[in-house]
């Protein structure tokens, strides 16, 4: 029985290559519940979710990663944000009609992918790659080729399992201390991993998957990490955003609506601020400045 919403790490004992394996169900459903999206866009968010989960699991520090796609097609924006505790959230913005068979290019048009790595302490790092691949995984391969990071390959599958949207994926990465010959080893492992089917990722447990793919290899599988849907929004974070806005704009909304209603675009939570709240926020801000 497959345990969903678990991120597994594994290591090839005879090679300087590490791996990851994830399949998301509950996390993915919870994310989709907050948005009314056509199925191709749901699939795209699933792919991004898997990518963000696999990428945050490579972090050696506390922090979060945002994987974002932007373009001039009907899907203006699709974004997933996740942290090293595997708490994930996501959203998409659509303007126009998305075809049922929507390929990545049909949906996003001419666009690019931005990957932002934000350590809890330290410098933020951002990488951008044009969306020239047929699939998100190809675009991620291009991203890793152009950035000076460890050679890394991702495999992403989405589909429908037991009547629900399902997504899963795998990652292979060369270890920092690897010899040059590891490129050939990685290529061999890539060929094996590429045979993974969505159904296998959604229904088999991690041991079975690793055995099917790499039965001639000595692979160590580590304890999994739980993946979950969680949004990091809060009244305080909204307040922090509000104080950066021009006073005249805030007063205009208060005058017109009697309150400021901020909706989190990830989870749909509404945060309401009235005139008293706004003046309190501003007083606190002033005190902090002095
Ligand atoms: Zn939220």
Tab-separated table of C-alpha atoms and ligand atoms in Angstrom:
chain	number	residue	atom	x	y	z
A	1	UNK	CA	0.000	0.000	0.000
A	2	UNK	CA	1.393	3.367	-1.035
A	3	UNK	CA	1.797	5.948	1.696
A	4	UNK	CA	0.931	9.227	0.039
A	5	UNK	CA	2.230	12.633	0.928
A	6	UNK	CA	5.602	11.296	1.994
A	7	UNK	CA	8.958	12.468	0.708
A	8	UNK	CA	11.616	9.749	0.656
A	9	UNK	CA	15.351	10.224	0.264
A	10	UNK	CA	17.590	7.425	-0.938
A	11	UNK	CA	21.229	6.822	-1.748
A	12	UNK	CA	22.994	4.589	-4.262
A	13	UNK	CA	25.689	3.028	-2.074
A	14	UNK	CA	28.045	2.222	-4.968
A	15	UNK	CA	27.710	5.578	-6.719
A	16	UNK	CA	27.928	9.228	-5.754
A	17	UNK	CA	24.268	9.750	-6.546
A	18	UNK	CA	21.369	10.475	-4.243
A	19	UNK	CA	17.660	10.331	-4.985
A	20	UNK	CA	14.233	11.430	-3.838
A	21	UNK	CA	10.760	10.071	-4.338
A	22	UNK	CA	7.417	11.716	-3.596
A	23	UNK	CA	3.746	11.178	-4.303
A	24	UNK	CA	1.138	13.720	-3.260
A	25	UNK	CA	-2.575	13.191	-2.809
A	26	UNK	CA	-4.088	14.943	0.248
A	27	UNK	CA	-1.693	17.913	-0.096
A	28	UNK	CA	-2.627	18.238	-3.762
A	29	UNK	CA	-6.402	17.928	-3.121
A	30	UNK	CA	-6.280	20.529	-0.356
A	31	UNK	CA	-4.460	22.920	-2.674
A	32	UNK	CA	-6.929	22.413	-5.528
A	33	UNK	CA	-9.964	22.883	-3.236
A	34	UNK	CA	-9.110	26.546	-2.846
A	35	UNK	CA	-9.224	27.250	-6.574
A	36	UNK	CA	-11.605	26.668	-9.441
A	37	UNK	CA	-9.163	25.555	-12.127
A	38	UNK	CA	-9.565	23.640	-15.408
A	39	UNK	CA	-7.972	20.199	-15.356
A	40	UNK	CA	-4.872	21.005	-17.454
A	41	UNK	CA	-4.030	23.793	-14.998
A	42	UNK	CA	-4.660	21.438	-12.070
A	43	UNK	CA	-2.151	19.089	-13.706
A	44	UNK	CA	0.348	21.906	-14.135
A	45	UNK	CA	0.011	22.848	-10.453
A	46	UNK	CA	0.523	19.178	-9.568
A	47	UNK	CA	3.758	19.126	-11.575
A	48	UNK	CA	4.932	22.315	-9.897
A	49	UNK	CA	3.990	20.906	-6.497
A	50	UNK	CA	6.091	17.796	-7.093
A	51	UNK	CA	8.988	19.912	-8.381
A	52	UNK	CA	8.835	22.234	-5.354
A	53	UNK	CA	8.665	19.287	-2.955
A	54	UNK	CA	11.667	17.550	-4.555
A	55	UNK	CA	13.672	20.783	-4.721
A	56	UNK	CA	13.016	21.918	-1.140
A	57	UNK	CA	14.138	18.462	0.003
A	58	UNK	CA	17.596	19.192	-1.476
A	59	UNK	CA	18.033	22.257	0.781
A	60	UNK	CA	20.797	21.938	3.346
A	61	UNK	CA	19.359	24.790	5.436
A	62	UNK	CA	16.014	26.091	6.721
A	63	UNK	CA	14.186	28.074	4.105
A	64	UNK	CA	11.692	27.945	1.308
A	65	UNK	CA	11.549	27.627	-2.456
A	66	UNK	CA	9.081	29.236	-4.826
A	67	UNK	CA	8.699	27.698	-8.272
A	68	UNK	CA	6.815	30.090	-10.483
A	69	UNK	CA	5.747	30.062	-14.126
A	70	UNK	CA	4.750	33.233	-15.924
A	71	UNK	CA	3.788	33.810	-19.540
A	72	UNK	CA	1.597	35.548	-22.105
A	73	UNK	CA	-0.798	32.593	-22.571
A	74	UNK	CA	-4.115	32.071	-20.744
A	75	UNK	CA	-2.227	30.866	-17.666
A	76	UNK	CA	-0.634	34.097	-16.518
A	77	UNK	CA	0.870	32.643	-13.399
A	78	UNK	CA	1.213	29.290	-11.701
A	79	UNK	CA	3.160	29.160	-8.491
A	80	UNK	CA	4.040	26.770	-5.686
A	81	UNK	CA	5.758	27.792	-2.497
A	82	UNK	CA	7.131	25.207	-0.090
A	83	UNK	CA	9.575	25.027	2.777
A	84	UNK	CA	12.084	22.473	4.054
A	85	UNK	CA	9.417	21.090	6.397
A	86	UNK	CA	7.496	20.130	3.240
A	87	UNK	CA	4.654	22.554	3.950
A	88	UNK	CA	3.327	23.441	0.510
A	89	UNK	CA	0.869	25.932	-0.981
A	90	UNK	CA	0.071	27.055	-4.501
A	91	UNK	CA	-2.113	29.076	-6.799
A	92	UNK	CA	-2.676	29.981	-10.454
A	93	UNK	CA	-4.037	32.988	-12.312
A	94	UNK	CA	-5.933	32.462	-15.537
A	95	UNK	CA	-7.160	34.945	-18.093
A	96	UNK	CA	-8.679	33.304	-21.165
A	97	UNK	CA	-9.611	29.818	-22.292
A	98	UNK	CA	-7.421	26.822	-21.566
A	99	UNK	CA	-7.753	23.953	-24.060
A	100	UNK	CA	-8.626	20.547	-22.660
A	101	UNK	CA	-5.459	19.043	-24.122
A	102	UNK	CA	-3.439	22.051	-23.031
A	103	UNK	CA	0.280	21.502	-23.438
A	104	UNK	CA	2.649	23.582	-21.355
A	105	UNK	CA	3.155	25.937	-24.284
A	106	UNK	CA	-0.602	26.193	-25.074
A	107	UNK	CA	-1.264	27.199	-21.486
A	108	UNK	CA	1.615	29.502	-20.689
A	109	UNK	CA	2.589	30.780	-24.166
A	110	UNK	CA	5.949	32.497	-24.255
A	111	UNK	CA	7.102	32.472	-20.721
A	112	UNK	CA	9.693	31.629	-18.188
A	113	UNK	CA	10.170	29.811	-14.942
A	114	UNK	CA	11.561	31.533	-11.881
A	115	UNK	CA	12.982	29.539	-8.991
A	116	UNK	CA	13.539	31.549	-5.836
A	117	UNK	CA	15.418	30.032	-2.920
A	118	UNK	CA	14.944	31.985	0.315
A	119	UNK	CA	17.014	30.792	3.278
A	120	UNK	CA	15.580	31.703	6.682
A	121	UNK	CA	18.971	33.270	7.322
A	122	UNK	CA	21.078	34.479	4.442
A	123	UNK	CA	20.884	35.683	0.887
A	124	UNK	CA	17.958	34.979	-1.380
A	125	UNK	CA	18.917	33.311	-4.664
A	126	UNK	CA	16.919	33.453	-7.883
A	127	UNK	CA	17.281	31.571	-11.161
A	128	UNK	CA	15.317	32.163	-14.368
A	129	UNK	CA	14.934	29.896	-17.383
A	130	UNK	CA	12.876	30.304	-20.566
A	131	UNK	CA	10.015	27.815	-20.909
A	132	UNK	CA	11.390	26.161	-24.021
A	133	UNK	CA	10.939	22.526	-23.068
A	134	UNK	CA	7.855	20.454	-23.891
A	135	UNK	CA	7.324	19.629	-20.247
A	136	UNK	CA	8.045	21.186	-16.891
A	137	UNK	CA	10.655	18.485	-16.164
A	138	UNK	CA	12.533	19.450	-19.369
A	139	UNK	CA	12.467	23.104	-18.320
A	140	UNK	CA	13.859	22.116	-14.925
A	141	UNK	CA	16.630	20.131	-16.639
A	142	UNK	CA	17.497	23.276	-18.614
A	143	UNK	CA	17.510	25.264	-15.376
A	144	UNK	CA	19.986	22.885	-13.749
A	145	UNK	CA	22.185	22.791	-16.868
A	146	UNK	CA	22.491	26.567	-17.007
A	147	UNK	CA	22.931	27.116	-13.269
A	148	UNK	CA	26.153	26.164	-11.565
A	149	UNK	CA	24.550	23.576	-9.347
A	150	UNK	CA	25.028	19.858	-8.929
A	151	UNK	CA	23.824	17.864	-11.960
A	152	UNK	CA	20.194	17.076	-11.132
A	153	UNK	CA	17.357	15.389	-13.016
A	154	UNK	CA	13.650	15.405	-12.225
A	155	UNK	CA	10.903	13.004	-13.302
A	156	UNK	CA	7.323	14.185	-12.815
A	157	UNK	CA	4.071	12.307	-13.381
A	158	UNK	CA	0.467	13.417	-12.947
A	159	UNK	CA	-2.755	11.519	-13.504
A	160	UNK	CA	-5.977	10.366	-11.973
A	161	UNK	CA	-5.945	7.670	-9.303
A	162	UNK	CA	-9.142	6.400	-7.651
A	163	UNK	CA	-11.059	9.281	-9.236
A	164	UNK	CA	-8.771	11.945	-7.805
A	165	UNK	CA	-5.933	14.005	-9.197
A	166	UNK	CA	-2.591	12.498	-8.250
A	167	UNK	CA	0.984	13.612	-8.772
A	168	UNK	CA	4.368	12.184	-8.012
A	169	UNK	CA	7.963	12.392	-9.000
A	170	UNK	CA	11.574	11.494	-8.489
A	171	UNK	CA	14.857	13.334	-8.394
A	172	UNK	CA	18.431	12.188	-8.981
A	173	UNK	CA	21.390	14.333	-7.989
A	174	UNK	CA	25.134	13.839	-8.124
A	175	UNK	CA	26.808	14.267	-4.749
A	176	UNK	CA	29.227	17.182	-4.267
A	177	UNK	CA	32.277	14.895	-3.876
A	178	UNK	CA	31.544	12.825	-7.011
A	179	UNK	CA	34.214	11.810	-9.570
A	180	UNK	CA	33.863	12.874	-13.199
A	181	UNK	CA	32.810	9.362	-14.215
A	182	UNK	CA	29.623	9.945	-12.201
A	183	UNK	CA	28.082	11.676	-15.219
A	184	UNK	CA	27.908	8.302	-17.016
A	185	UNK	CA	26.505	6.638	-13.906
A	186	UNK	CA	23.886	9.366	-13.590
A	187	UNK	CA	22.931	8.903	-17.241
A	188	UNK	CA	22.469	5.162	-16.651
A	189	UNK	CA	20.294	5.808	-13.583
A	190	UNK	CA	18.339	8.460	-15.500
A	191	UNK	CA	17.445	5.875	-18.139
A	192	UNK	CA	16.208	3.476	-15.478
A	193	UNK	CA	14.250	6.169	-13.630
A	194	UNK	CA	12.633	7.499	-16.803
A	195	UNK	CA	10.685	4.226	-17.100
A	196	UNK	CA	8.654	5.021	-13.964
A	197	UNK	CA	4.930	5.242	-14.684
A	198	UNK	CA	2.489	7.540	-12.912
A	199	UNK	CA	0.414	4.590	-11.754
A	200	UNK	CA	3.479	2.997	-10.131
A	201	UNK	CA	4.295	6.221	-8.285
A	202	UNK	CA	0.696	6.593	-7.107
A	203	UNK	CA	0.080	2.995	-6.014
A	204	UNK	CA	3.340	1.252	-5.056
A	205	UNK	CA	5.263	1.852	-1.873
A	206	UNK	CA	8.761	3.305	-1.972
A	207	UNK	CA	10.562	-0.045	-1.488
A	208	UNK	CA	8.659	-1.583	-4.401
A	209	UNK	CA	9.382	1.352	-6.677
A	210	UNK	CA	13.108	1.332	-5.903
A	211	UNK	CA	13.257	-2.428	-6.397
A	212	UNK	CA	11.473	-2.225	-9.747
A	213	UNK	CA	13.737	0.523	-11.042
A	214	UNK	CA	17.093	-0.379	-9.538
A	215	UNK	CA	17.046	-4.059	-8.560
A	216	UNK	CA	20.716	-4.448	-9.529
A	217	UNK	CA	21.756	-1.497	-7.382
A	218	UNK	CA	22.494	-1.269	-3.681
A	219	UNK	CA	20.057	1.425	-2.530
A	220	UNK	CA	19.534	2.732	1.007
A	221	UNK	CA	16.104	4.185	1.701
A	222	UNK	CA	15.742	6.670	4.547
A	223	UNK	CA	12.794	7.496	6.793
A	224	UNK	CA	10.225	9.618	4.970
A	225	UNK	CA	9.200	13.181	5.687
A	226	UNK	CA	5.511	14.162	5.734
A	227	UNK	CA	4.337	16.497	2.956
A	228	UNK	CA	1.348	18.694	3.784
A	229	UNK	CA	-0.701	21.608	2.581
A	230	UNK	CA	-0.117	24.605	4.802
A	231	UNK	CA	-0.354	28.285	4.091
A	232	UNK	CA	1.940	30.658	5.962
A	233	UNK	CA	-0.399	33.645	5.712
A	234	UNK	CA	-1.547	35.473	8.884
A	235	UNK	CA	-3.206	38.668	10.078
A	236	UNK	CA	0.241	39.945	11.039
A	237	UNK	CA	1.746	39.259	7.598
A	238	UNK	CA	-1.170	41.077	5.955
A	239	UNK	CA	-0.656	43.987	8.359
A	240	UNK	CA	3.038	44.076	7.399
A	241	UNK	CA	2.010	44.410	3.750
A	242	UNK	CA	-0.645	47.038	4.474
A	243	UNK	CA	1.765	49.432	6.196
A	244	UNK	CA	3.908	49.522	3.057
A	245	UNK	CA	0.969	50.860	0.993
A	246	UNK	CA	0.351	54.605	0.506
A	247	UNK	CA	-1.830	56.050	3.256
A	248	UNK	CA	-4.112	57.801	0.754
A	249	UNK	CA	-4.947	54.442	-0.904
A	250	UNK	CA	-5.822	52.824	2.425
A	251	UNK	CA	-8.008	55.775	3.439
A	252	UNK	CA	-9.811	55.671	0.100
A	253	UNK	CA	-10.739	51.983	0.548
A	254	UNK	CA	-11.765	52.547	4.187
A	255	UNK	CA	-13.902	55.488	3.148
A	256	UNK	CA	-15.575	53.525	0.363
A	257	UNK	CA	-16.003	50.072	2.003
A	258	UNK	CA	-15.625	50.822	5.696
A	259	UNK	CA	-12.956	48.093	5.899
A	260	UNK	CA	-10.033	46.555	4.054
A	261	UNK	CA	-10.577	42.951	3.046
A	262	UNK	CA	-7.408	41.096	2.083
A	263	UNK	CA	-7.793	37.632	0.628
A	264	UNK	CA	-4.863	35.227	0.622
A	265	UNK	CA	-4.468	34.095	-2.967
A	266	UNK	CA	-3.059	30.743	-1.846
A	267	UNK	CA	-5.676	29.550	0.648
A	268	UNK	CA	-8.577	32.005	0.274
A	269	UNK	CA	-8.533	33.170	3.910
A	270	UNK	CA	-9.942	36.686	4.353
A	271	UNK	CA	-8.249	39.144	6.683
A	272	UNK	CA	-10.387	42.146	7.611
A	273	UNK	CA	-9.003	45.467	8.842
A	274	UNK	CA	-11.172	48.405	9.932
A	275	UNK	CA	-10.140	51.991	10.555
A	276	UNK	CA	-9.140	51.252	14.153
A	277	UNK	CA	-6.967	48.281	13.087
A	278	UNK	CA	-5.226	50.384	10.451
A	279	UNK	CA	-4.454	53.219	12.848
A	280	UNK	CA	-3.098	50.698	15.395
A	281	UNK	CA	-0.884	49.070	12.757
A	282	UNK	CA	0.479	52.480	11.821
A	283	UNK	CA	1.150	53.411	15.446
A	284	UNK	CA	3.101	50.177	15.975
A	285	UNK	CA	5.052	50.821	12.782
A	286	UNK	CA	5.941	54.364	13.913
A	287	UNK	CA	7.091	53.100	17.316
A	288	UNK	CA	9.307	50.525	15.606
A	289	UNK	CA	10.904	53.246	13.477
A	290	UNK	CA	11.805	55.402	16.490
B	1	LIG	ZN1	-3.118	31.728	3.011
